[in-house]
Short mmCIF file of C-alpha atoms in Angstrom, two decimals:
data_model
loop_
_atom_site.label_atom_id
_atom_site.label_comp_id
_atom_site.label_asym_id
_atom_site.label_seq_id
_atom_site.Cartn_x
_atom_site.Cartn_y
_atom_site.Cartn_z
CA MET A 15 110.85 76.74 117.12
CA HIS A 16 107.51 77.15 113.79
CA TYR A 17 105.61 80.01 115.78
CA ILE A 18 108.82 82.78 115.62
CA SER A 19 109.37 81.71 112.14
CA ILE A 20 105.41 81.93 111.17
CA LEU A 21 105.62 85.47 113.04
CA SER A 22 109.14 86.53 111.70
CA THR A 23 107.15 85.55 108.13
CA ILE A 24 104.55 88.05 109.68
CA VAL A 25 105.96 91.09 110.39
CA THR A 26 108.85 90.72 108.18
CA PHE A 27 106.33 90.87 104.68
CA ILE A 28 104.57 94.29 106.49
CA PHE A 29 107.27 95.55 106.85
CA THR A 30 108.23 95.68 103.11
CA ALA A 31 104.55 96.32 101.93
CA ALA A 32 105.40 99.34 104.28
CA VAL A 33 108.72 99.54 102.49
CA LEU A 34 107.89 98.56 98.72
CA GLN A 35 104.90 100.86 99.66
CA ARG A 36 106.95 103.82 100.50
CA TYR A 37 108.79 103.59 96.93
CA ARG A 38 105.66 103.49 94.73
CA ARG A 39 104.78 107.38 96.72
CA LYS A 40 108.54 108.89 96.63
CA GLY A 41 111.48 106.94 94.24
CA GLY A 42 114.45 105.88 95.68
CA VAL A 43 115.67 103.46 94.00
CA HIS A 44 118.06 102.60 98.05
CA LEU A 45 113.84 102.17 99.17
CA LEU A 46 112.98 99.73 95.72
CA LEU A 47 116.85 97.07 97.16
CA TRP A 48 115.33 97.13 101.03
CA GLY A 49 111.62 95.88 99.99
CA ILE A 50 113.84 93.32 97.78
CA GLY A 51 116.68 92.37 100.79
CA LEU A 52 113.27 92.46 102.56
CA ILE A 53 111.08 90.11 100.78
CA PHE A 54 113.94 87.43 101.06
CA TYR A 55 114.32 87.85 104.04
CA GLY A 56 110.43 86.81 104.23
CA LEU A 57 111.28 84.22 102.12
CA GLY A 58 114.18 82.99 104.29
CA THR A 59 111.53 82.61 107.66
CA LEU A 60 108.79 81.65 105.45
CA THR A 61 110.90 78.62 104.12
CA GLU A 62 111.73 78.29 107.96
CA VAL A 63 108.26 77.70 108.38
CA ILE A 64 107.55 75.41 105.51
CA LEU A 65 110.39 74.09 106.60
CA GLY A 66 109.41 73.04 110.05
CA PHE A 67 106.53 71.37 109.44
CA THR A 68 108.35 68.91 105.92
CA PHE A 69 110.88 68.56 104.28
CA ASN A 70 111.14 69.56 100.28
CA GLY A 71 114.07 70.11 98.55
CA LEU A 72 113.06 73.42 96.39
CA ALA A 73 112.29 75.55 100.19
CA LEU A 74 115.89 74.28 101.13
CA ARG A 75 117.47 75.60 98.80
CA LEU A 76 115.42 79.04 98.88
CA TRP A 77 116.68 78.78 102.89
CA TYR A 78 119.82 78.75 101.47
CA LEU A 79 119.81 81.51 98.97
CA SER A 80 118.02 83.91 100.59
CA GLY A 81 118.09 83.70 104.14
CA ALA A 82 121.83 83.01 103.79
CA MET A 83 123.09 84.91 100.26
CA LEU A 84 120.60 86.80 99.66
CA THR A 85 119.05 88.96 102.06
CA ALA A 86 122.07 91.13 103.85
CA ALA A 87 123.24 91.49 100.68
CA TRP A 88 120.02 93.87 98.74
CA LEU A 89 119.48 95.56 102.19
CA GLY A 90 122.87 96.05 102.56
CA GLN A 91 122.79 96.78 98.51
CA GLY A 92 119.47 99.71 99.69
CA SER A 93 122.11 101.30 101.83
CA VAL A 94 124.88 102.07 99.95
CA ASN A 95 122.25 103.60 97.12
CA LEU A 96 121.40 105.24 99.52
CA LEU A 97 124.38 106.95 100.47
CA VAL A 98 126.73 106.78 97.69
CA ARG A 99 126.41 110.26 95.09
CA ARG A 100 127.71 109.33 92.66
CA ALA A 101 124.62 107.55 90.10
CA ARG A 102 127.86 105.78 87.83
CA ILE A 103 128.90 104.32 91.06
CA SER A 104 125.59 103.19 92.76
CA GLN A 105 124.41 102.15 89.42
CA SER A 106 127.05 99.28 88.87
CA LEU A 107 127.24 97.88 92.25
CA ASN A 108 123.29 97.15 91.62
CA VAL A 109 124.23 95.76 87.98
CA VAL A 110 126.54 93.70 89.75
CA LEU A 111 124.96 92.34 92.88
CA VAL A 112 121.81 91.98 90.22
CA LEU A 113 124.71 89.10 88.16
CA ILE A 114 125.56 87.10 91.48
CA SER A 115 122.35 87.11 92.55
CA LEU A 116 121.90 85.14 89.36
CA ALA A 117 124.99 83.34 89.90
CA ALA A 118 124.54 82.33 93.55
CA LEU A 119 120.71 81.08 92.00
CA GLY A 120 122.95 78.54 89.31
CA LEU A 121 124.70 77.88 92.03
CA VAL A 122 122.38 77.12 94.85
CA LEU A 123 120.07 75.23 91.94
CA ALA A 124 122.70 73.25 91.35
CA ALA A 125 124.01 72.14 95.05
CA PRO A 126 123.41 68.42 95.58
CA LEU A 127 121.24 66.19 98.18
CA THR A 128 122.70 64.21 98.93
CA SER A 129 119.76 60.63 100.71
CA THR A 130 120.57 62.44 104.52
CA ALA A 131 118.08 64.01 103.41
CA ALA A 132 115.86 61.10 103.44
CA GLY A 133 115.97 61.24 107.06
CA TYR A 134 114.97 65.29 108.12
CA GLN A 135 113.26 65.63 111.63
CA VAL A 136 110.92 68.71 111.44
CA ASP A 137 111.13 69.40 114.85
CA MET A 138 115.06 70.24 114.54
CA PRO A 139 115.43 73.62 113.22
CA ALA A 140 116.72 73.28 109.86
CA SER A 141 119.90 75.25 110.51
CA GLU A 142 120.99 72.44 111.79
CA GLN A 143 120.56 70.15 109.18
CA TYR A 144 121.64 71.68 105.97
CA LYS A 145 125.46 71.36 105.73
CA GLU A 146 124.63 67.28 105.65
CA ILE A 147 122.09 68.22 103.31
CA LEU A 148 123.12 70.39 101.01
CA ILE A 149 125.84 69.52 99.03
CA ARG A 150 127.80 73.02 99.05
CA SER A 151 130.46 74.41 96.90
CA ASP A 152 133.34 75.97 97.73
CA GLY A 153 132.47 78.81 96.00
CA MET A 154 129.03 78.54 96.92
CA VAL A 155 130.69 79.26 100.50
CA LEU A 156 132.96 81.86 99.68
CA LEU A 157 129.97 83.90 97.77
CA THR A 158 127.82 83.39 100.72
CA VAL A 159 130.90 84.96 103.33
CA LEU A 160 131.57 87.56 100.98
CA LEU A 161 127.77 88.58 100.28
CA ASN A 162 126.74 88.32 104.19
CA ILE A 163 130.35 90.43 104.91
CA TYR A 164 129.61 93.24 101.83
CA GLY A 165 125.49 93.06 103.32
CA THR A 166 126.10 93.41 106.48
CA LEU A 167 128.95 96.27 106.61
CA ALA A 168 126.75 98.28 104.02
CA LEU A 169 123.28 97.65 106.04
CA VAL A 170 124.37 98.23 109.77
CA GLY A 171 127.85 99.58 109.18
CA GLY A 172 125.60 103.01 106.11
CA ALA A 173 123.01 103.51 109.37
CA LEU A 174 126.20 103.84 112.45
CA TYR A 175 127.67 106.71 110.19
CA SER A 176 123.74 107.89 109.08
CA ALA A 177 122.92 108.20 113.12
CA PHE A 178 126.75 109.91 113.62
CA LEU A 179 126.33 112.28 111.00
CA PHE A 180 122.75 113.12 112.71
CA TRP A 181 124.22 112.93 115.68
CA ARG A 182 127.17 115.31 114.69
CA LYS A 183 125.05 117.77 113.12
CA LYS A 184 121.70 117.40 116.08
CA VAL A 185 119.97 117.84 113.29
CA ILE A 186 115.96 115.75 113.07
CA LEU A 187 116.81 112.86 116.00
CA ASN A 188 114.12 110.63 114.85
CA ARG A 189 116.90 110.20 111.99
CA VAL A 190 119.87 109.05 114.65
CA VAL A 191 117.49 107.26 116.86
CA GLY A 192 115.68 104.91 113.96
CA ASN A 193 119.47 104.01 112.17
CA ILE A 194 120.48 103.11 115.99
CA LEU A 195 117.48 100.70 115.54
CA ILE A 196 118.45 99.55 111.79
CA ALA A 197 121.79 99.95 112.78
CA ALA A 198 120.87 96.84 116.36
CA GLY A 199 118.30 94.73 114.52
CA ALA A 200 120.67 94.00 111.21
CA LEU A 201 123.07 93.19 113.81
CA LEU A 202 121.06 90.05 115.28
CA PRO A 203 120.48 87.73 112.42
CA ALA A 204 123.69 88.69 110.89
CA SER A 205 125.67 87.43 114.08
CA ALA A 206 123.65 83.68 113.61
CA GLY A 207 125.69 82.72 111.04
CA THR A 208 127.79 82.60 114.26
CA PHE A 209 126.40 81.43 116.67
CA VAL A 210 124.72 78.21 114.63
CA GLN A 211 128.57 77.43 113.78
CA ALA A 212 128.97 77.56 117.48
CA GLY A 213 126.32 75.44 118.43
CA LEU A 214 123.05 77.68 118.74
CA VAL A 215 121.22 76.63 116.29
CA ASP A 216 118.14 78.41 117.78
CA TRP A 217 119.73 81.80 117.68
CA LEU A 218 118.79 81.56 114.07
CA TYR A 219 114.98 82.20 114.60
CA ILE A 220 114.87 84.19 117.45
CA SER A 221 117.49 86.45 115.87
CA GLU A 222 115.55 87.12 112.57
CA PHE A 223 112.47 88.14 115.22
CA PHE A 224 114.04 90.55 117.30
CA GLY A 225 115.67 91.80 114.26
CA VAL A 226 113.25 92.33 111.92
CA ILE A 227 110.75 93.82 114.71
CA LEU A 228 113.88 96.36 116.16
CA MET A 229 114.57 97.45 111.90
CA TYR A 230 110.23 97.82 111.47
CA MET A 231 110.82 100.78 114.42
CA GLY A 232 113.72 101.49 113.59
CA PHE A 233 112.11 101.87 109.11
CA VAL A 234 109.31 103.89 111.11
CA GLN A 235 111.24 106.20 113.80
CA ALA A 236 113.57 106.76 110.42
CA ILE A 237 110.37 108.48 107.97
CA ALA A 238 108.30 109.80 111.52
CA PRO A 239 107.96 113.32 110.22
CA LEU A 240 109.19 116.06 113.36
CA PRO A 241 105.73 117.01 115.13
CA ALA A 242 104.91 120.27 114.39
CA PRO A 243 104.69 123.65 116.77
CA ALA A 244 101.88 124.15 118.99
CA GLY A 245 99.70 126.09 116.65
CA ARG A 246 101.97 126.10 113.53
CA SER A 247 102.07 124.79 110.18
CA LEU A 248 104.93 122.04 109.52
CA VAL A 249 106.48 122.33 105.93
CA TYR A 250 108.75 119.57 106.65
CA ASN A 251 111.11 118.57 103.91
CA ASP A 252 111.07 114.65 103.71
CA SER A 253 113.43 113.61 101.39
CA ASP A 254 114.66 111.22 102.28
CA MET B 1 103.11 127.81 107.04
CA THR B 2 106.17 127.36 109.18
CA ARG B 3 109.61 125.84 107.67
CA HIS B 4 109.67 124.04 111.52
CA SER B 5 113.32 123.57 113.59
CA LYS B 6 114.43 120.38 112.55
CA ARG B 7 116.99 121.37 114.65
CA PHE B 8 117.85 119.38 118.85
CA SER B 9 119.67 120.34 121.58
CA ALA B 10 121.73 117.56 123.47
CA SER B 11 123.10 117.56 127.39
CA ARG B 12 127.11 116.50 127.40
CA LEU B 13 126.11 113.99 128.72
CA GLN B 14 123.51 113.21 126.50
CA ASP B 15 126.36 113.34 123.61
CA VAL B 16 128.58 111.11 125.61
CA LEU B 17 126.08 108.21 125.80
CA VAL B 18 125.23 108.56 122.55
CA LEU B 19 129.07 107.70 121.04
CA ALA B 20 129.84 105.41 124.06
CA LEU B 21 126.64 103.60 122.25
CA LEU B 22 127.59 103.91 118.88
CA VAL B 23 131.24 102.98 119.62
CA VAL B 24 130.00 99.80 120.50
CA LEU B 25 127.24 98.94 117.35
CA ALA B 26 130.04 99.26 115.79
CA THR B 27 132.28 97.18 117.66
CA ALA B 28 129.74 94.51 117.07
CA LEU B 29 129.95 94.69 113.68
CA ILE B 30 134.01 94.34 113.46
CA ALA B 31 132.80 91.98 116.27
CA VAL B 32 130.77 90.00 113.38
CA ILE B 33 132.73 89.92 110.14
CA VAL B 34 135.91 88.82 112.30
CA LEU B 35 132.81 86.03 113.29
CA VAL B 36 132.90 85.71 110.30
CA VAL B 37 136.05 85.29 108.45
CA LEU B 38 137.06 82.83 111.33
CA VAL B 39 134.09 80.45 110.95
CA MET B 40 135.19 80.93 107.20
CA ILE B 41 138.72 79.30 107.61
CA GLY B 42 137.14 77.42 110.15
CA GLY B 43 138.61 78.98 112.74
CA ALA B 44 135.85 79.35 115.72
CA PRO B 45 135.25 77.65 118.36
CA LYS B 46 132.42 74.24 117.71
#
């Protein structure tokens, strides 16, 4: 499964660059937050690649922190900033997420590794072995679940809500399509934890790959300029 | 320069299909959330 994680990492960082470049040109906190979320996504897949070649305690901790705890929450926070019109609410939630993320970092760094780490097998998925190696406190597990529920609801729910609004108003068809692709893509890795728990450990890597591909396609589709009718110039106020 | 209309039209069938797709995805979202909670409390099948 190494090669899938390598492909996922490459696609994710290309996607990240596109989002951050758009943020640099147009601004918008939601783009910055999505960019940070995608950096976590890429760190998760990159550490998977490392763990596919050798065991490293820091890589395992980074893998868990970025992939299991922070990615969904930061991506979802981007959607919250896009959809919640009251700046005070979204800014407060941003501060809360930063504080919780720092707490998550502390918990992960403090989590002890067991002696099982010595028997880590690089040809087996990290998702199949990490529970015996990384001792997670109840608080850490609870935080992981809450961050994922919040992030998934915000990202997928936000994309579906946007798609529904655009469709109902019958405006900007490419944003309907883009948001549906983003929702479908985000659902794939969001379901990975459950499938891993059910024994389908490879699903994590497959879902990460197809998930980021679909989200990238959705992003490209959503920001695509409207086609100008023949013989006319186009003025399209793209406010995101 | 002419502002291009962002509007589009859709048939009744397209309306039904898109809304059905949105409902399916929303159901999948709820299912994922429920499964995450079940995993948390140890109720998911292994």
